[in-house]
């Protein structure tokens, strides 16, 4: 039923290119959110939920959503390790932006204090806080947090983040299938919000990066 609704709602492209396109976008976004500053400006959580809803519209959606959950999980782990290495190579000094909205000294210091006080648990919980999720790996690396402890925490965090949101979206989409006219409406609105959110995020990123650079010292993280 859902496939007919997708086609009738003008979303037939999701049926033909859907799974492959969804995989590419989701894995890329998850990696970027966990690895580099650009990830601060990407709508990661809403993308994962939307991807789950979209996959609910495919006959092979169940296998795809479980496979993508594993793929997003691995992308988050790799992204976290890349972010950690980037921070490690800075040698206790991270670059912020003067009067920046997100990439500012205050936010970096907040993440540093959070990791100092709570260590393992801060890395685990950071997965659910968008801007902390991106800054945490770099601050952990710059602060020489124990790599093994960081890896275990970030891996567990990845496990209870990407797969959970994808599956929530998928089962919500399956429920929407009971109200055929509602499925394409909700999916269309969410896709539009993702596209607009990504465009606005890239604009904000470019605006932020044009601000003067300032450096901040990161304290050792022994927790």
GROMACS .gro file of C-alpha atoms in nm:
model
  223
    1UNK     CA    1   0.000   0.000   0.000
    2UNK     CA    2   0.274   0.244   0.093
    3UNK     CA    3   0.448   0.206  -0.242
    4UNK     CA    4   0.128   0.311  -0.425
    5UNK     CA    5   0.094   0.608  -0.192
    6UNK     CA    6   0.451   0.715  -0.260
    7UNK     CA    7   0.395   0.707  -0.633
    8UNK     CA    8   0.060   0.884  -0.616
    9UNK     CA    9   0.205   1.147  -0.385
   10UNK     CA   10   0.478   1.241  -0.630
   11UNK     CA   11   0.747   1.060  -0.433
   12UNK     CA   12   0.801   0.777  -0.678
   13UNK     CA   13   1.170   0.865  -0.696
   14UNK     CA   14   1.204   0.730  -0.342
   15UNK     CA   15   1.092   0.390  -0.464
   16UNK     CA   16   1.341   0.374  -0.751
   17UNK     CA   17   1.646   0.544  -0.599
   18UNK     CA   18   1.541   0.543  -0.235
   19UNK     CA   19   1.748   0.288  -0.042
   20UNK     CA   20   2.078   0.363  -0.218
   21UNK     CA   21   2.025   0.739  -0.192
   22UNK     CA   22   1.917   0.714   0.171
   23UNK     CA   23   2.222   0.503   0.257
   24UNK     CA   24   2.459   0.752   0.092
   25UNK     CA   25   2.308   1.058   0.256
   26UNK     CA   26   2.266   0.910   0.604
   27UNK     CA   27   2.613   0.755   0.627
   28UNK     CA   28   2.774   1.076   0.497
   29UNK     CA   29   2.584   1.301   0.737
   30UNK     CA   30   2.650   1.078   1.037
   31UNK     CA   31   3.021   1.068   0.962
   32UNK     CA   32   3.043   1.446   0.916
   33UNK     CA   33   2.846   1.515   1.235
   34UNK     CA   34   3.090   1.306   1.436
   35UNK     CA   35   3.415   1.405   1.265
   36UNK     CA   36   3.433   1.769   1.156
   37UNK     CA   37   3.304   2.114   1.249
   38UNK     CA   38   3.067   2.121   0.950
   39UNK     CA   39   2.866   1.855   1.134
   40UNK     CA   40   2.758   2.119   1.386
   41UNK     CA   41   2.532   2.268   1.122
   42UNK     CA   42   2.373   1.952   0.980
   43UNK     CA   43   2.027   1.821   1.085
   44UNK     CA   44   2.149   1.477   1.191
   45UNK     CA   45   1.875   1.365   1.430
   46UNK     CA   46   1.587   1.466   1.206
   47UNK     CA   47   1.765   1.310   0.906
   48UNK     CA   48   1.787   0.972   1.079
   49UNK     CA   49   1.418   0.977   1.170
   50UNK     CA   50   1.321   1.087   0.818
   51UNK     CA   51   1.536   0.813   0.664
   52UNK     CA   52   1.359   0.556   0.879
   53UNK     CA   53   1.019   0.685   0.769
   54UNK     CA   54   1.126   0.681   0.405
   55UNK     CA   55   1.249   0.322   0.425
   56UNK     CA   56   0.913   0.219   0.571
   57UNK     CA   57   0.773   0.287   0.223
   58UNK     CA   58   0.971   0.004   0.061
   59UNK     CA   59   0.893  -0.364   0.037
   60UNK     CA   60   1.250  -0.439   0.147
   61UNK     CA   61   1.243  -0.165   0.409
   62UNK     CA   62   1.295  -0.396   0.706
   63UNK     CA   63   1.624  -0.535   0.578
   64UNK     CA   64   1.737  -0.190   0.464
   65UNK     CA   65   1.665  -0.018   0.794
   66UNK     CA   66   1.854  -0.280   0.992
   67UNK     CA   67   2.143  -0.271   0.746
   68UNK     CA   68   2.150   0.108   0.750
   69UNK     CA   69   2.141   0.104   1.130
   70UNK     CA   70   2.462  -0.098   1.123
   71UNK     CA   71   2.610   0.131   0.856
   72UNK     CA   72   2.525   0.449   1.048
   73UNK     CA   73   2.660   0.292   1.366
   74UNK     CA   74   2.995   0.223   1.196
   75UNK     CA   75   3.001   0.570   1.037
   76UNK     CA   76   2.952   0.727   1.381
   77UNK     CA   77   3.237   0.521   1.527
   78UNK     CA   78   3.475   0.610   1.243
   79UNK     CA   79   3.371   0.975   1.258
   80UNK     CA   80   3.438   0.986   1.631
   81UNK     CA   81   3.785   0.844   1.583
   82UNK     CA   82   3.862   1.096   1.308
   83UNK     CA   83   3.742   1.380   1.533
   84UNK     CA   84   3.956   1.249   1.819
   85UNK     CA   85   4.266   1.234   1.597
   86UNK     CA   86   4.202   1.588   1.469
   87UNK     CA   87   4.185   1.711   1.829
   88UNK     CA   88   4.490   1.510   1.929
   89UNK     CA   89   4.699   1.673   1.659
   90UNK     CA   90   4.613   2.025   1.776
   91UNK     CA   91   4.827   1.982   2.090
   92UNK     CA   92   4.588   2.115   2.355
   93UNK     CA   93   4.483   2.414   2.147
   94UNK     CA   94   4.160   2.432   1.947
   95UNK     CA   95   4.055   2.706   1.708
   96UNK     CA   96   3.726   2.885   1.776
   97UNK     CA   97   3.561   3.184   1.614
   98UNK     CA   98   3.536   3.525   1.775
   99UNK     CA   99   3.172   3.597   1.863
  100UNK     CA  100   3.076   3.273   1.692
  101UNK     CA  101   2.734   3.129   1.761
  102UNK     CA  102   2.853   2.768   1.792
  103UNK     CA  103   3.228   2.750   1.738
  104UNK     CA  104   3.319   2.980   2.024
  105UNK     CA  105   3.553   2.964   2.321
  106UNK     CA  106   3.264   2.933   2.566
  107UNK     CA  107   3.124   2.619   2.401
  108UNK     CA  108   3.465   2.454   2.378
  109UNK     CA  109   3.527   2.528   2.747
  110UNK     CA  110   3.183   2.388   2.839
  111UNK     CA  111   3.261   2.061   2.662
  112UNK     CA  112   3.607   2.052   2.821
  113UNK     CA  113   3.459   2.094   3.172
  114UNK     CA  114   3.192   1.834   3.097
  115UNK     CA  115   3.457   1.579   2.998
  116UNK     CA  116   3.676   1.669   3.294
  117UNK     CA  117   3.394   1.611   3.542
  118UNK     CA  118   3.214   1.314   3.390
  119UNK     CA  119   3.458   1.158   3.141
  120UNK     CA  120   3.314   0.829   3.014
  121UNK     CA  121   2.952   0.924   3.084
  122UNK     CA  122   2.990   1.264   2.920
  123UNK     CA  123   3.106   1.102   2.595
  124UNK     CA  124   2.816   0.857   2.614
  125UNK     CA  125   2.548   1.122   2.675
  126UNK     CA  126   2.703   1.374   2.433
  127UNK     CA  127   2.567   1.166   2.147
  128UNK     CA  128   2.220   1.305   2.216
  129UNK     CA  129   2.323   1.673   2.234
  130UNK     CA  130   2.374   1.798   1.875
  131UNK     CA  131   2.648   2.060   1.915
  132UNK     CA  132   2.826   1.865   2.191
  133UNK     CA  133   2.817   1.554   1.970
  134UNK     CA  134   3.044   1.725   1.716
  135UNK     CA  135   3.278   1.910   1.953
  136UNK     CA  136   3.324   1.623   2.200
  137UNK     CA  137   3.563   1.407   1.990
  138UNK     CA  138   3.797   1.699   1.913
  139UNK     CA  139   3.800   1.823   2.273
  140UNK     CA  140   3.859   1.468   2.400
  141UNK     CA  141   4.154   1.429   2.165
  142UNK     CA  142   4.302   1.770   2.245
  143UNK     CA  143   4.263   1.697   2.618
  144UNK     CA  144   4.440   1.359   2.587
  145UNK     CA  145   4.144   1.166   2.724
  146UNK     CA  146   4.228   0.798   2.763
  147UNK     CA  147   4.172   0.664   2.412
  148UNK     CA  148   4.045   0.323   2.517
  149UNK     CA  149   3.789   0.473   2.757
  150UNK     CA  150   3.684   0.725   2.493
  151UNK     CA  151   3.644   0.454   2.228
  152UNK     CA  152   3.427   0.235   2.449
  153UNK     CA  153   3.204   0.529   2.549
  154UNK     CA  154   3.172   0.666   2.196
  155UNK     CA  155   3.096   0.319   2.057
  156UNK     CA  156   2.820   0.259   2.312
  157UNK     CA  157   2.689   0.609   2.241
  158UNK     CA  158   2.678   0.537   1.868
  159UNK     CA  159   2.487   0.216   1.934
  160UNK     CA  160   2.208   0.392   2.125
  161UNK     CA  161   2.188   0.688   1.888
  162UNK     CA  162   2.177   0.622   1.512
  163UNK     CA  163   2.006   0.280   1.517
  164UNK     CA  164   1.750   0.396   1.773
  165UNK     CA  165   1.647   0.704   1.573
  166UNK     CA  166   1.636   0.511   1.245
  167UNK     CA  167   1.418   0.239   1.395
  168UNK     CA  168   1.189   0.494   1.562
  169UNK     CA  169   1.139   0.660   1.224
  170UNK     CA  170   1.083   0.326   1.052
  171UNK     CA  171   0.818   0.202   1.293
  172UNK     CA  172   0.652   0.542   1.297
  173UNK     CA  173   0.642   0.526   0.917
  174UNK     CA  174   0.491   0.178   0.936
  175UNK     CA  175   0.219   0.317   1.161
  176UNK     CA  176   0.159   0.603   0.916
  177UNK     CA  177   0.090   0.341   0.650
  178UNK     CA  178  -0.243   0.279   0.822
  179UNK     CA  179  -0.344   0.631   0.717
  180UNK     CA  180  -0.235   0.633   0.349
  181UNK     CA  181  -0.291   1.003   0.277
  182UNK     CA  182  -0.084   1.099   0.583
  183UNK     CA  183   0.232   0.909   0.488
  184UNK     CA  184   0.333   1.115   0.181
  185UNK     CA  185   0.236   1.438   0.354
  186UNK     CA  186   0.453   1.374   0.658
  187UNK     CA  187   0.742   1.238   0.450
  188UNK     CA  188   0.732   1.533   0.210
  189UNK     CA  189   0.731   1.786   0.493
  190UNK     CA  190   1.023   1.615   0.664
  191UNK     CA  191   1.227   1.592   0.344
  192UNK     CA  192   1.166   1.960   0.273
  193UNK     CA  193   1.271   2.049   0.628
  194UNK     CA  194   1.590   1.842   0.590
  195UNK     CA  195   1.680   2.012   0.260
  196UNK     CA  196   1.610   2.360   0.396
  197UNK     CA  197   1.785   2.279   0.724
  198UNK     CA  198   2.094   2.157   0.540
  199UNK     CA  199   2.105   2.461   0.313
  200UNK     CA  200   2.064   2.696   0.609
  201UNK     CA  201   2.326   2.500   0.804
  202UNK     CA  202   2.582   2.533   0.526
  203UNK     CA  203   2.506   2.906   0.509
  204UNK     CA  204   2.556   2.935   0.886
  205UNK     CA  205   2.880   2.736   0.865
  206UNK     CA  206   3.023   2.965   0.597
  207UNK     CA  207   2.914   3.270   0.795
  208UNK     CA  208   3.074   3.131   1.112
  209UNK     CA  209   3.401   3.045   0.942
  210UNK     CA  210   3.438   3.402   0.812
  211UNK     CA  211   3.467   3.529   1.169
  212UNK     CA  212   3.818   3.594   1.310
  213UNK     CA  213   3.990   3.286   1.452
  214UNK     CA  214   4.081   3.263   1.819
  215UNK     CA  215   4.248   2.978   2.006
  216UNK     CA  216   4.160   2.826   2.341
  217UNK     CA  217   4.361   2.598   2.567
  218UNK     CA  218   4.211   2.255   2.640
  219UNK     CA  219   4.288   2.105   2.981
  220UNK     CA  220   4.393   1.745   3.030
  221UNK     CA  221   4.099   1.508   3.077
  222UNK     CA  222   4.177   1.250   3.340
  223UNK     CA  223   3.821   1.139   3.419
   0.00000   0.00000   0.00000
